[in-house]
mmCIF file of C-alpha atoms in Angstrom:
data_model
loop_
_atom_site.group_PDB
_atom_site.id
_atom_site.type_symbol
_atom_site.label_atom_id
_atom_site.label_comp_id
_atom_site.label_asym_id
_atom_site.label_seq_id
_atom_site.Cartn_x
_atom_site.Cartn_y
_atom_site.Cartn_z
ATOM 1 C CA UNK A 724 191.604 240.300 141.996
ATOM 2 C CA UNK A 725 189.672 237.087 140.700
ATOM 3 C CA UNK A 726 191.451 233.873 139.397
ATOM 4 C CA UNK A 727 189.475 233.589 135.772
ATOM 5 C CA UNK A 728 187.756 235.874 133.030
ATOM 6 C CA UNK A 729 185.287 234.968 131.028
ATOM 7 C CA UNK A 730 186.038 233.237 128.276
ATOM 8 C CA UNK A 731 184.710 235.272 125.754
ATOM 9 C CA UNK A 732 186.272 238.327 127.834
ATOM 10 C CA UNK A 733 189.796 236.679 127.210
ATOM 11 C CA UNK A 734 192.290 238.220 125.029
ATOM 12 C CA UNK A 735 192.428 238.355 121.355
ATOM 13 C CA UNK A 736 196.520 237.560 121.777
ATOM 14 C CA UNK A 737 194.802 233.609 122.765
ATOM 15 C CA UNK A 738 194.962 230.823 120.587
ATOM 16 C CA UNK A 739 191.921 229.568 121.954
ATOM 17 C CA UNK A 740 188.533 228.634 120.995
ATOM 18 C CA UNK A 741 186.299 231.737 121.979
ATOM 19 C CA UNK A 742 183.018 229.242 121.989
ATOM 20 C CA UNK A 743 183.695 226.899 125.508
ATOM 21 C CA UNK A 744 182.971 226.708 129.165
ATOM 22 C CA UNK A 745 181.732 230.141 130.655
ATOM 23 C CA UNK A 746 185.079 230.472 132.252
ATOM 24 C CA UNK A 747 188.640 230.224 132.088
ATOM 25 C CA UNK A 748 192.293 230.704 133.479
ATOM 26 C CA UNK A 749 193.226 233.943 133.808
ATOM 27 C CA UNK A 750 197.529 234.870 134.686
ATOM 28 C CA UNK A 751 198.560 235.726 137.841
ATOM 29 C CA UNK A 752 200.498 239.812 137.357
ATOM 30 C CA UNK A 753 204.266 239.449 136.958
ATOM 31 C CA UNK A 754 206.348 239.804 134.269
ATOM 32 C CA UNK A 755 203.765 240.410 130.640
ATOM 33 C CA UNK A 756 200.095 242.368 130.855
ATOM 34 C CA UNK A 757 198.030 240.036 130.952
ATOM 35 C CA UNK A 758 196.909 240.880 126.996
ATOM 36 C CA UNK A 759 200.318 239.583 125.870
ATOM 37 C CA UNK A 760 200.575 236.564 127.725
ATOM 38 C CA UNK A 761 198.803 233.204 128.863
ATOM 39 C CA UNK A 762 198.504 231.285 131.463
ATOM 40 C CA UNK A 763 201.075 227.684 131.734
ATOM 41 C CA UNK A 764 197.182 226.031 132.675
ATOM 42 C CA UNK A 765 195.589 226.790 129.456
ATOM 43 C CA UNK A 766 198.849 226.267 127.106
ATOM 44 C CA UNK A 767 199.601 222.670 127.888
ATOM 45 C CA UNK A 768 196.328 221.219 128.680
ATOM 46 C CA UNK A 769 194.249 223.795 125.126
ATOM 47 C CA UNK A 770 197.473 224.691 123.149
ATOM 48 C CA UNK A 771 199.840 221.773 123.808
ATOM 49 C CA UNK A 772 197.416 219.279 124.293
ATOM 50 C CA UNK A 773 200.059 217.661 126.738
ATOM 51 C CA UNK A 774 197.122 216.951 129.736
ATOM 52 C CA UNK A 775 193.469 217.040 129.587
ATOM 53 C CA UNK A 776 193.031 218.389 133.114
ATOM 54 C CA UNK A 777 194.663 221.348 135.439
ATOM 55 C CA UNK A 778 195.208 218.230 137.544
ATOM 56 C CA UNK A 779 197.483 216.643 135.153
ATOM 57 C CA UNK A 780 198.778 219.944 135.325
ATOM 58 C CA UNK A 781 199.594 220.681 138.547
ATOM 59 C CA UNK A 782 201.169 217.175 138.954
ATOM 60 C CA UNK A 783 203.034 217.982 136.117
ATOM 61 C CA UNK A 784 204.315 221.689 137.901
ATOM 62 C CA UNK A 785 204.541 219.344 141.538
ATOM 63 C CA UNK A 786 206.871 216.946 140.664
ATOM 64 C CA UNK A 787 209.284 219.645 138.866
ATOM 65 C CA UNK A 788 209.003 219.150 135.282
ATOM 66 C CA UNK A 789 207.918 222.360 133.372
ATOM 67 C CA UNK A 790 210.345 225.320 133.424
ATOM 68 C CA UNK A 791 209.914 228.750 132.383
ATOM 69 C CA UNK A 792 213.228 230.761 131.286
ATOM 70 C CA UNK A 793 215.165 227.657 132.845
ATOM 71 C CA UNK A 794 213.936 227.594 136.158
ATOM 72 C CA UNK A 795 211.079 224.900 137.575
ATOM 73 C CA UNK A 796 207.096 227.052 137.807
ATOM 74 C CA UNK A 797 204.776 225.918 140.538
ATOM 75 C CA UNK A 798 202.182 228.132 139.441
ATOM 76 C CA UNK A 799 199.378 227.391 137.536
ATOM 77 C CA UNK A 800 197.912 230.953 136.266
ATOM 78 C CA UNK A 801 201.966 231.741 135.792
ATOM 79 C CA UNK A 802 201.723 233.324 132.498
ATOM 80 C CA UNK A 803 203.887 233.031 129.549
ATOM 81 C CA UNK A 804 204.339 235.671 126.956
ATOM 82 C CA UNK A 805 206.610 236.533 124.167
ATOM 83 C CA UNK A 806 210.170 235.405 123.687
ATOM 84 C CA UNK A 807 209.425 232.980 127.063
ATOM 85 C CA UNK A 808 211.620 229.973 126.633
ATOM 86 C CA UNK A 809 208.848 226.725 127.681
ATOM 87 C CA UNK A 810 210.931 223.622 128.472
ATOM 88 C CA UNK A 811 209.359 220.151 129.813
ATOM 89 C CA UNK A 812 211.374 217.826 131.085
ATOM 90 C CA UNK A 813 211.527 213.876 129.849
ATOM 91 C CA UNK A 814 209.902 212.169 128.779
ATOM 92 C CA UNK A 815 208.272 214.709 127.349
ATOM 93 C CA UNK A 816 211.726 216.560 126.595
ATOM 94 C CA UNK A 817 210.327 219.417 124.615
ATOM 95 C CA UNK A 818 211.141 223.313 124.267
ATOM 96 C CA UNK A 819 209.669 226.011 123.042
ATOM 97 C CA UNK A 820 209.439 230.108 122.047
ATOM 98 C CA UNK A 821 206.638 232.251 122.967
ATOM 99 C CA UNK A 822 206.044 234.554 119.427
ATOM 100 C CA UNK A 823 203.139 235.877 117.733
ATOM 101 C CA UNK A 824 201.893 234.339 114.308
ATOM 102 C CA UNK A 825 200.245 236.595 111.731
ATOM 103 C CA UNK A 826 197.174 237.687 112.957
ATOM 104 C CA UNK A 827 198.570 238.335 116.817
ATOM 105 C CA UNK A 828 198.531 235.565 119.000
ATOM 106 C CA UNK A 829 201.172 233.966 121.016
ATOM 107 C CA UNK A 830 202.428 230.487 119.488
ATOM 108 C CA UNK A 831 204.130 228.802 120.616
ATOM 109 C CA UNK A 832 207.515 226.845 118.443
ATOM 110 C CA UNK A 833 209.874 223.821 118.955
ATOM 111 C CA UNK A 834 212.940 224.347 120.009
ATOM 112 C CA UNK A 835 216.490 222.479 119.890
ATOM 113 C CA UNK A 836 217.559 222.168 123.551
ATOM 114 C CA UNK A 837 220.634 224.196 122.435
ATOM 115 C CA UNK A 838 217.730 227.085 121.303
ATOM 116 C CA UNK A 839 216.686 226.951 125.342
ATOM 117 C CA UNK A 840 219.831 228.164 126.726
ATOM 118 C CA UNK A 841 219.194 231.536 126.138
ATOM 119 C CA UNK A 842 215.965 234.071 125.253
ATOM 120 C CA UNK A 843 215.899 237.898 123.952
ATOM 121 C CA UNK A 844 214.898 240.267 125.566
ATOM 122 C CA UNK A 845 214.414 243.820 123.856
ATOM 123 C CA UNK A 846 215.655 247.279 126.461
ATOM 124 C CA UNK A 847 212.370 249.637 127.186
ATOM 125 C CA UNK A 848 213.954 252.123 129.262
ATOM 126 C CA UNK A 849 218.148 252.510 130.605
ATOM 127 C CA UNK A 850 218.410 254.191 133.781
ATOM 128 C CA UNK A 851 221.539 255.681 136.120
ATOM 129 C CA UNK A 852 221.295 253.687 139.626
ATOM 130 C CA UNK A 853 223.348 254.265 142.468
ATOM 131 C CA UNK A 854 226.809 252.601 142.626
ATOM 132 C CA UNK A 855 227.417 254.093 139.640
ATOM 133 C CA UNK A 856 225.563 250.949 137.404
ATOM 134 C CA UNK A 857 222.803 251.405 134.807
ATOM 135 C CA UNK A 858 219.668 249.316 134.849
ATOM 136 C CA UNK A 859 218.738 248.351 131.164
ATOM 137 C CA UNK A 860 214.764 247.475 131.897
ATOM 138 C CA UNK A 861 213.962 244.346 129.956
ATOM 139 C CA UNK A 862 210.669 243.743 127.992
ATOM 140 C CA UNK A 863 209.549 241.121 130.712
ATOM 141 C CA UNK A 864 210.664 243.028 133.475
ATOM 142 C CA UNK A 865 214.195 242.463 134.008
ATOM 143 C CA UNK A 866 216.462 244.527 134.972
ATOM 144 C CA UNK A 867 219.696 243.906 134.249
ATOM 145 C CA UNK A 868 222.914 245.857 135.498
ATOM 146 C CA UNK A 869 226.171 247.039 132.786
ATOM 147 C CA UNK A 870 229.017 249.091 132.890
ATOM 148 C CA UNK A 871 228.152 252.660 132.658
ATOM 149 C CA UNK A 872 230.408 252.486 129.639
ATOM 150 C CA UNK A 873 228.213 250.144 127.831
ATOM 151 C CA UNK A 874 227.350 250.924 124.268
ATOM 152 C CA UNK A 875 223.721 249.503 125.611
ATOM 153 C CA UNK A 876 220.381 251.463 123.717
ATOM 154 C CA UNK A 877 216.789 251.924 124.307
ATOM 155 C CA UNK A 878 215.753 249.685 121.453
ATOM 156 C CA UNK A 879 218.939 247.086 121.551
ATOM 157 C CA UNK A 880 217.894 243.591 121.446
ATOM 158 C CA UNK A 881 220.492 241.360 124.589
ATOM 159 C CA UNK A 882 220.352 237.533 123.746
ATOM 160 C CA UNK A 883 220.845 236.442 127.597
ATOM 161 C CA UNK A 884 221.868 232.779 128.926
ATOM 162 C CA UNK A 885 218.748 231.415 131.043
ATOM 163 C CA UNK A 886 218.040 231.419 134.041
ATOM 164 C CA UNK A 887 221.542 233.047 135.052
ATOM 165 C CA UNK A 888 220.857 236.405 133.074
ATOM 166 C CA UNK A 889 224.759 236.621 131.464
ATOM 167 C CA UNK A 890 223.777 238.365 128.330
ATOM 168 C CA UNK A 891 225.903 236.902 125.965
ATOM 169 C CA UNK A 892 225.230 238.134 122.405
ATOM 170 C CA UNK A 893 224.542 242.491 121.771
ATOM 171 C CA UNK A 894 221.371 242.941 118.700
ATOM 172 C CA UNK A 895 221.845 246.496 117.737
ATOM 173 C CA UNK A 896 219.039 248.591 116.449
ATOM 174 C CA UNK A 897 220.541 250.145 113.271
ATOM 175 C CA UNK A 898 220.517 249.990 109.152
ATOM 176 C CA UNK A 899 220.127 246.058 108.069
ATOM 177 C CA UNK A 900 219.254 244.668 111.394
ATOM 178 C CA UNK A 901 216.639 242.093 111.015
ATOM 179 C CA UNK A 902 213.250 242.302 112.806
ATOM 180 C CA UNK A 903 210.784 241.008 114.237
ATOM 181 C CA UNK A 904 207.806 242.917 114.026
ATOM 182 C CA UNK A 905 205.393 242.304 117.800
ATOM 183 C CA UNK A 906 202.778 244.264 117.689
ATOM 184 C CA UNK A 907 200.767 246.439 114.707
ATOM 185 C CA UNK A 908 199.097 245.792 111.851
ATOM 186 C CA UNK A 909 202.829 243.720 110.339
ATOM 187 C CA UNK A 910 202.518 241.945 113.623
ATOM 188 C CA UNK A 911 204.725 238.681 113.479
ATOM 189 C CA UNK A 912 206.725 239.707 109.934
ATOM 190 C CA UNK A 913 210.030 239.863 109.963
ATOM 191 C CA UNK A 914 211.520 242.252 108.195
ATOM 192 C CA UNK A 915 214.655 244.632 107.421
ATOM 193 C CA UNK A 916 215.591 247.723 109.137
ATOM 194 C CA UNK A 917 216.200 250.646 106.553
ATOM 195 C CA UNK A 918 216.495 253.889 108.814
ATOM 196 C CA UNK A 919 215.429 255.133 112.519
ATOM 197 C CA UNK A 920 213.287 258.040 112.041
ATOM 198 C CA UNK A 921 213.334 260.297 115.292
ATOM 199 C CA UNK A 922 210.891 262.493 115.529
ATOM 200 C CA UNK A 923 210.726 266.085 117.989
ATOM 201 C CA UNK A 924 207.098 265.053 118.851
ATOM 202 C CA UNK A 925 205.599 263.460 121.656
ATOM 203 C CA UNK A 926 205.261 261.336 118.683
ATOM 204 C CA UNK A 927 206.837 257.276 119.119
ATOM 205 C CA UNK A 928 209.467 257.066 117.099
ATOM 206 C CA UNK A 929 209.566 254.957 114.118
ATOM 207 C CA UNK A 930 211.373 252.760 111.738
ATOM 208 C CA UNK A 931 211.256 252.311 107.977
ATOM 209 C CA UNK A 932 211.636 248.927 106.779
ATOM 210 C CA UNK A 933 213.289 247.578 103.443
ATOM 211 C CA UNK A 934 209.929 246.018 102.308
ATOM 212 C CA UNK A 935 208.453 249.320 102.060
ATOM 213 C CA UNK A 936 206.427 249.973 105.425
ATOM 214 C CA UNK A 937 207.036 251.399 109.035
ATOM 215 C CA UNK A 938 206.287 250.755 112.571
ATOM 216 C CA UNK A 939 207.278 252.719 115.680
ATOM 217 C CA UNK A 940 209.560 251.969 117.568
ATOM 218 C CA UNK A 941 207.674 249.890 119.812
ATOM 219 C CA UNK A 942 206.698 246.768 118.286
ATOM 220 C CA UNK A 943 210.640 246.490 116.464
ATOM 221 C CA UNK A 944 212.760 243.051 117.676
ATOM 222 C CA UNK A 945 216.044 242.209 116.822
ATOM 223 C CA UNK A 946 216.091 238.931 116.137
ATOM 224 C CA UNK A 947 219.714 238.673 114.118
ATOM 225 C CA UNK A 948 221.998 240.325 111.431
ATOM 226 C CA UNK A 949 222.304 238.275 108.583
ATOM 227 C CA UNK A 950 219.452 235.273 109.719
ATOM 228 C CA UNK A 951 217.774 235.090 113.325
ATOM 229 C CA UNK A 952 219.246 233.255 116.085
ATOM 230 C CA UNK A 953 216.318 232.662 116.832
ATOM 231 C CA UNK A 954 214.169 230.282 115.376
ATOM 232 C CA UNK A 955 210.755 231.141 113.921
ATOM 233 C CA UNK A 956 207.088 230.180 112.983
ATOM 234 C CA UNK A 957 207.511 228.392 110.095
ATOM 235 C CA UNK A 958 207.260 230.029 106.507
ATOM 236 C CA UNK A 959 208.735 233.355 108.098
ATOM 237 C CA UNK A 960 210.253 235.519 105.996
ATOM 238 C CA UNK A 961 211.419 238.731 104.559
#
């Protein structure tokens, strides 16, 4: 696999200019699909404008100035995806969370240092594993081992302390939950869950919202009950 791709073939989720140099960096294989992640190099140079060249980004990484989900990053191609937390050490001293805007493009939302200590992970799969435990697979590929008697369900959101990966809170997908839509025609919106429709066919289950629309369960990311537990893009509301 090459480490670059043609700019015109870059995913539409990337907030980069469609015209410019012929080639653009490709994210390395990792926790997020290529269409849903953007390399650290492009984030620091083209999106945030913190560095002017790949060489400057490389120096920041070499000095351990960049962390993703609490872990130091050394790879220019490390992909950043939905709900990832990017932290820049002093003198920059800034923290960001990766979300999507109403156009479905990845955006970096500035967050407080206290919020940089956790991330949200959506439960995609739940499987029994040897040893009497249950493994929860999150949207970013993480596997969390929990007690088989726990109440975690597919579709729930976990508030994880990073980098320890300790579950601090469960945000269940239930009626009246506050959800962030991560895909589809309503991407980037915040809505209140009305009901979950479990279909008997091969079609994916759907979630109906009080705002008068519905989407598939896979696109629903619970972010709170009364109010969001994370900072959302400015102007975003139910």
